[in-house]
Short mmCIF file of C-alpha atoms in Angstrom, two decimals:
data_model
loop_
_atom_site.label_atom_id
_atom_site.label_comp_id
_atom_site.label_asym_id
_atom_site.label_seq_id
_atom_site.Cartn_x
_atom_site.Cartn_y
_atom_site.Cartn_z
CA MET A 1 -1.52 -120.12 -41.49
CA THR A 2 -3.49 -118.73 -38.55
CA PRO A 3 -2.44 -115.52 -36.91
CA PRO A 4 -0.94 -115.87 -33.44
CA ALA A 5 -3.43 -115.60 -30.61
CA GLU A 6 -3.44 -112.35 -28.76
CA PRO A 7 -2.22 -112.59 -25.20
CA ALA A 8 -5.02 -112.97 -22.69
CA GLU A 9 -5.65 -110.06 -20.42
CA PRO A 10 -4.47 -110.67 -16.89
CA ALA A 11 -7.19 -112.12 -14.72
CA GLU A 12 -8.54 -109.89 -12.03
CA PRO A 13 -7.40 -110.96 -8.60
CA ALA A 14 -9.89 -113.34 -7.06
CA GLU A 15 -11.84 -111.93 -4.17
CA PRO A 16 -11.23 -113.78 -0.95
CA ALA A 17 -13.92 -116.35 -0.33
CA GLU A 18 -16.43 -115.42 2.30
CA PRO A 19 -16.08 -117.51 5.41
CA ALA A 20 -18.82 -120.07 5.72
CA ALA A 21 -21.69 -118.88 7.84
CA PRO A 22 -21.71 -120.61 11.20
CA ALA A 23 -24.26 -123.37 11.46
CA THR A 24 -27.47 -122.25 13.07
CA PRO A 25 -27.62 -123.91 16.46
CA ARG A 26 -30.70 -125.99 17.06
CA THR A 27 -32.24 -126.90 20.39
CA LEU A 28 -34.22 -129.96 21.33
CA PHE A 29 -36.37 -129.93 24.46
CA VAL A 30 -37.43 -133.40 25.59
CA LEU A 31 -40.34 -133.38 28.05
CA ARG A 32 -41.79 -136.49 29.61
CA HIS A 33 -45.52 -136.24 30.35
CA ALA A 34 -46.44 -135.28 33.90
CA LYS A 35 -47.62 -137.86 36.47
CA SER A 36 -50.76 -139.66 35.37
CA SER A 37 -53.63 -140.99 37.43
CA TRP A 38 -54.28 -144.67 38.00
CA ASP A 39 -57.54 -144.00 39.90
CA ASP A 40 -59.79 -145.52 37.23
CA PRO A 41 -58.62 -149.07 36.50
CA GLY A 42 -61.12 -149.28 33.63
CA LEU A 43 -59.23 -146.68 31.57
CA GLY A 44 -56.81 -147.87 28.94
CA ASP A 45 -53.24 -146.60 29.06
CA HIS A 46 -53.88 -144.13 26.25
CA GLU A 47 -56.79 -142.55 28.16
CA ARG A 48 -55.20 -141.99 31.57
CA PRO A 49 -55.41 -138.29 32.63
CA LEU A 50 -52.97 -136.32 34.73
CA ALA A 51 -53.09 -136.82 38.47
CA PRO A 52 -53.34 -133.71 40.68
CA ARG A 53 -49.60 -134.05 41.38
CA GLY A 54 -49.00 -134.19 37.61
CA ARG A 55 -50.99 -131.00 37.00
CA ARG A 56 -48.93 -129.21 39.67
CA ALA A 57 -45.67 -130.49 38.13
CA ALA A 58 -46.73 -129.40 34.63
CA LEU A 59 -47.43 -125.89 35.96
CA GLN A 60 -43.97 -125.83 37.57
CA ILE A 61 -42.42 -126.72 34.20
CA ALA A 62 -44.58 -124.04 32.54
CA ALA A 63 -43.20 -121.43 34.96
CA HIS A 64 -39.67 -122.67 34.25
CA LEU A 65 -40.22 -122.30 30.49
CA ARG A 66 -41.47 -118.73 30.94
CA ALA A 67 -38.65 -117.80 33.35
CA HIS A 68 -36.04 -119.07 30.87
CA GLU A 69 -37.84 -117.77 27.77
CA ILE A 70 -38.10 -121.25 26.29
CA ALA A 71 -40.44 -121.09 23.32
CA PRO A 72 -39.91 -123.91 20.81
CA ALA A 73 -40.77 -123.25 17.19
CA LEU A 74 -42.30 -126.74 16.85
CA VAL A 75 -43.90 -129.05 19.40
CA LEU A 76 -44.29 -132.77 18.63
CA CYS A 77 -46.64 -134.49 21.08
CA SER A 78 -47.97 -138.00 21.61
CA PRO A 79 -51.79 -138.22 21.43
CA ALA A 80 -52.15 -139.93 24.82
CA ARG A 81 -54.45 -137.99 27.14
CA ARG A 82 -51.69 -137.39 29.72
CA THR A 83 -49.27 -135.99 27.13
CA VAL A 84 -51.90 -133.69 25.62
CA GLN A 85 -52.85 -132.48 29.10
CA THR A 86 -49.15 -131.87 29.84
CA LEU A 87 -48.89 -129.90 26.60
CA GLU A 88 -51.95 -127.81 27.52
CA ALA A 89 -50.62 -127.05 31.01
CA VAL A 90 -47.09 -126.25 29.86
CA ALA A 91 -48.34 -124.17 26.88
CA PRO A 92 -44.94 -123.83 25.19
CA GLY A 93 -46.29 -122.03 22.10
CA GLY A 94 -45.04 -122.74 18.60
CA LYS A 95 -46.62 -124.91 15.95
CA THR A 96 -48.01 -128.06 17.57
CA LEU A 97 -48.39 -131.47 15.96
CA ILE A 98 -50.14 -134.31 17.79
CA GLU A 99 -48.75 -137.45 16.15
CA PRO A 100 -50.04 -141.00 16.80
CA GLU A 101 -46.65 -142.59 16.05
CA LEU A 102 -45.15 -140.82 19.08
CA TYR A 103 -47.29 -142.83 21.52
CA ALA A 104 -44.88 -145.17 23.35
CA ALA A 105 -42.32 -144.71 20.55
CA SER A 106 -38.83 -146.18 20.88
CA ALA A 107 -35.73 -143.99 20.89
CA SER A 108 -34.96 -145.02 17.31
CA ALA A 109 -38.50 -144.13 16.15
CA LEU A 110 -38.24 -140.74 17.89
CA LEU A 111 -34.87 -140.11 16.26
CA ALA A 112 -36.31 -141.01 12.85
CA ARG A 113 -39.15 -138.53 13.41
CA LEU A 114 -36.76 -135.75 14.47
CA ARG A 115 -34.74 -136.30 11.29
CA GLN A 116 -37.86 -135.30 9.32
CA VAL A 117 -38.04 -131.85 10.95
CA PRO A 118 -37.21 -129.13 8.40
CA ASN A 119 -33.64 -127.89 8.95
CA VAL A 120 -34.90 -124.28 9.10
CA THR A 121 -36.64 -125.12 12.39
CA THR A 122 -34.43 -123.82 15.19
CA SER A 123 -36.08 -125.53 18.16
CA VAL A 124 -38.32 -128.51 18.84
CA MET A 125 -40.06 -129.73 21.97
CA LEU A 126 -40.86 -133.44 22.04
CA ILE A 127 -43.52 -134.49 24.58
CA GLY A 128 -43.88 -138.21 25.10
CA HIS A 129 -43.18 -141.31 27.14
CA ASN A 130 -40.48 -143.38 28.76
CA PRO A 131 -38.44 -145.41 28.15
CA GLY A 132 -38.14 -143.94 24.65
CA LEU A 133 -37.48 -140.36 25.76
CA GLN A 134 -34.79 -141.25 28.28
CA MET A 135 -33.05 -143.56 25.81
CA LEU A 136 -33.23 -140.84 23.13
CA VAL A 137 -31.60 -138.23 25.39
CA LEU A 138 -28.84 -140.64 26.41
CA ALA A 139 -28.21 -141.72 22.81
CA LEU A 140 -28.05 -138.17 21.48
CA ALA A 141 -25.76 -137.08 24.29
CA GLY A 142 -23.44 -140.00 23.54
CA ASP A 143 -23.04 -143.29 25.30
CA ARG A 144 -20.25 -142.30 27.62
CA THR A 145 -20.26 -143.84 31.06
CA PRO A 146 -21.77 -141.36 33.52
CA THR A 147 -19.06 -139.78 35.64
CA ARG A 148 -18.70 -137.05 38.18
CA GLU A 149 -17.46 -134.82 35.34
CA ASP A 150 -20.86 -135.14 33.66
CA PRO A 151 -23.40 -135.00 36.50
CA THR A 152 -26.25 -133.91 34.22
CA ARG A 153 -25.93 -136.98 32.01
CA ALA A 154 -25.50 -139.17 35.09
CA ALA A 155 -28.77 -137.78 36.50
CA VAL A 156 -30.63 -138.54 33.25
CA ALA A 157 -29.13 -142.04 33.15
CA ASN A 158 -30.24 -142.60 36.74
CA LYS A 159 -33.86 -141.52 36.22
CA PHE A 160 -36.01 -139.52 33.80
CA PRO A 161 -39.10 -138.98 35.95
CA THR A 162 -42.48 -137.65 34.92
CA ALA A 163 -42.40 -133.96 33.88
CA ALA A 164 -38.60 -134.05 33.51
CA LEU A 165 -37.24 -131.69 30.86
CA ALA A 166 -33.92 -132.28 29.10
CA THR A 167 -32.36 -129.67 26.82
CA LEU A 168 -29.96 -130.65 24.06
CA SER A 169 -27.98 -128.42 21.75
CA LEU A 170 -27.27 -129.56 18.18
CA ASP A 171 -24.75 -128.06 15.77
CA GLY A 172 -25.98 -129.77 12.61
CA GLY A 173 -29.34 -129.99 10.94
CA TRP A 174 -32.19 -132.20 12.05
CA SER A 175 -31.71 -134.44 9.03
CA ASP A 176 -28.14 -135.19 10.20
CA LEU A 177 -29.08 -135.98 13.80
CA GLN A 178 -27.43 -139.13 15.11
CA ALA A 179 -26.30 -140.80 18.31
CA GLY A 180 -23.68 -138.65 20.00
CA GLY A 181 -24.73 -135.68 17.85
CA ALA A 182 -25.95 -133.39 20.63
CA GLU A 183 -24.77 -131.86 23.86
CA LEU A 184 -26.94 -132.24 26.95
CA THR A 185 -27.07 -128.66 28.22
CA GLY A 186 -29.85 -128.86 30.77
CA TYR A 187 -31.96 -131.20 32.85
CA VAL A 188 -34.68 -130.13 35.24
CA ARG A 189 -37.21 -132.07 37.27
CA PRO A 190 -40.21 -130.65 39.13
CA LYS A 191 -38.51 -131.43 42.45
CA ASP A 192 -35.70 -129.06 41.38
CA LEU A 193 -38.16 -126.17 40.96
CA PRO A 194 -40.04 -123.91 43.35
CA ALA A 195 -43.50 -125.21 44.20
#
């Protein structure tokens, strides 16, 4: 016969669980290249440089970035001459990657690339081309019909001109990014800025 088991000591009261840390907000800046030159018809699309108007617009965006302390941690840029020249003029700082697959990429290809960004990265600037950029912004912001209640989205849906900059706020990680998964928090065009 086995002796009776001794009563277990009362368990210490469990400590209340710590509340989950709020998700680190992430910001995506989507910048279309500035106006390119068509002066040399012998140049291929990839080689077209910025036009004088494009250089001025890129400098306006650069001043806007400085005035609003916009400094992305990572910059992803198409290798086309006009996008690289936009990058150089805007000079956003951060780690910069010039990636061939961003040249004329579709919205779905851009989304797939953004999903590869490490989740510890708090902000990304994407510099590229239309129509992919405009479609990406509209997809991330959701496919609601533009209304007077959402004039920023309506403006993006109407036109995403050269040197336009859209700002989107994300609550989740980059790897979870999906259509409707961001809030469009800003949209600025060179014509909206001081010359």
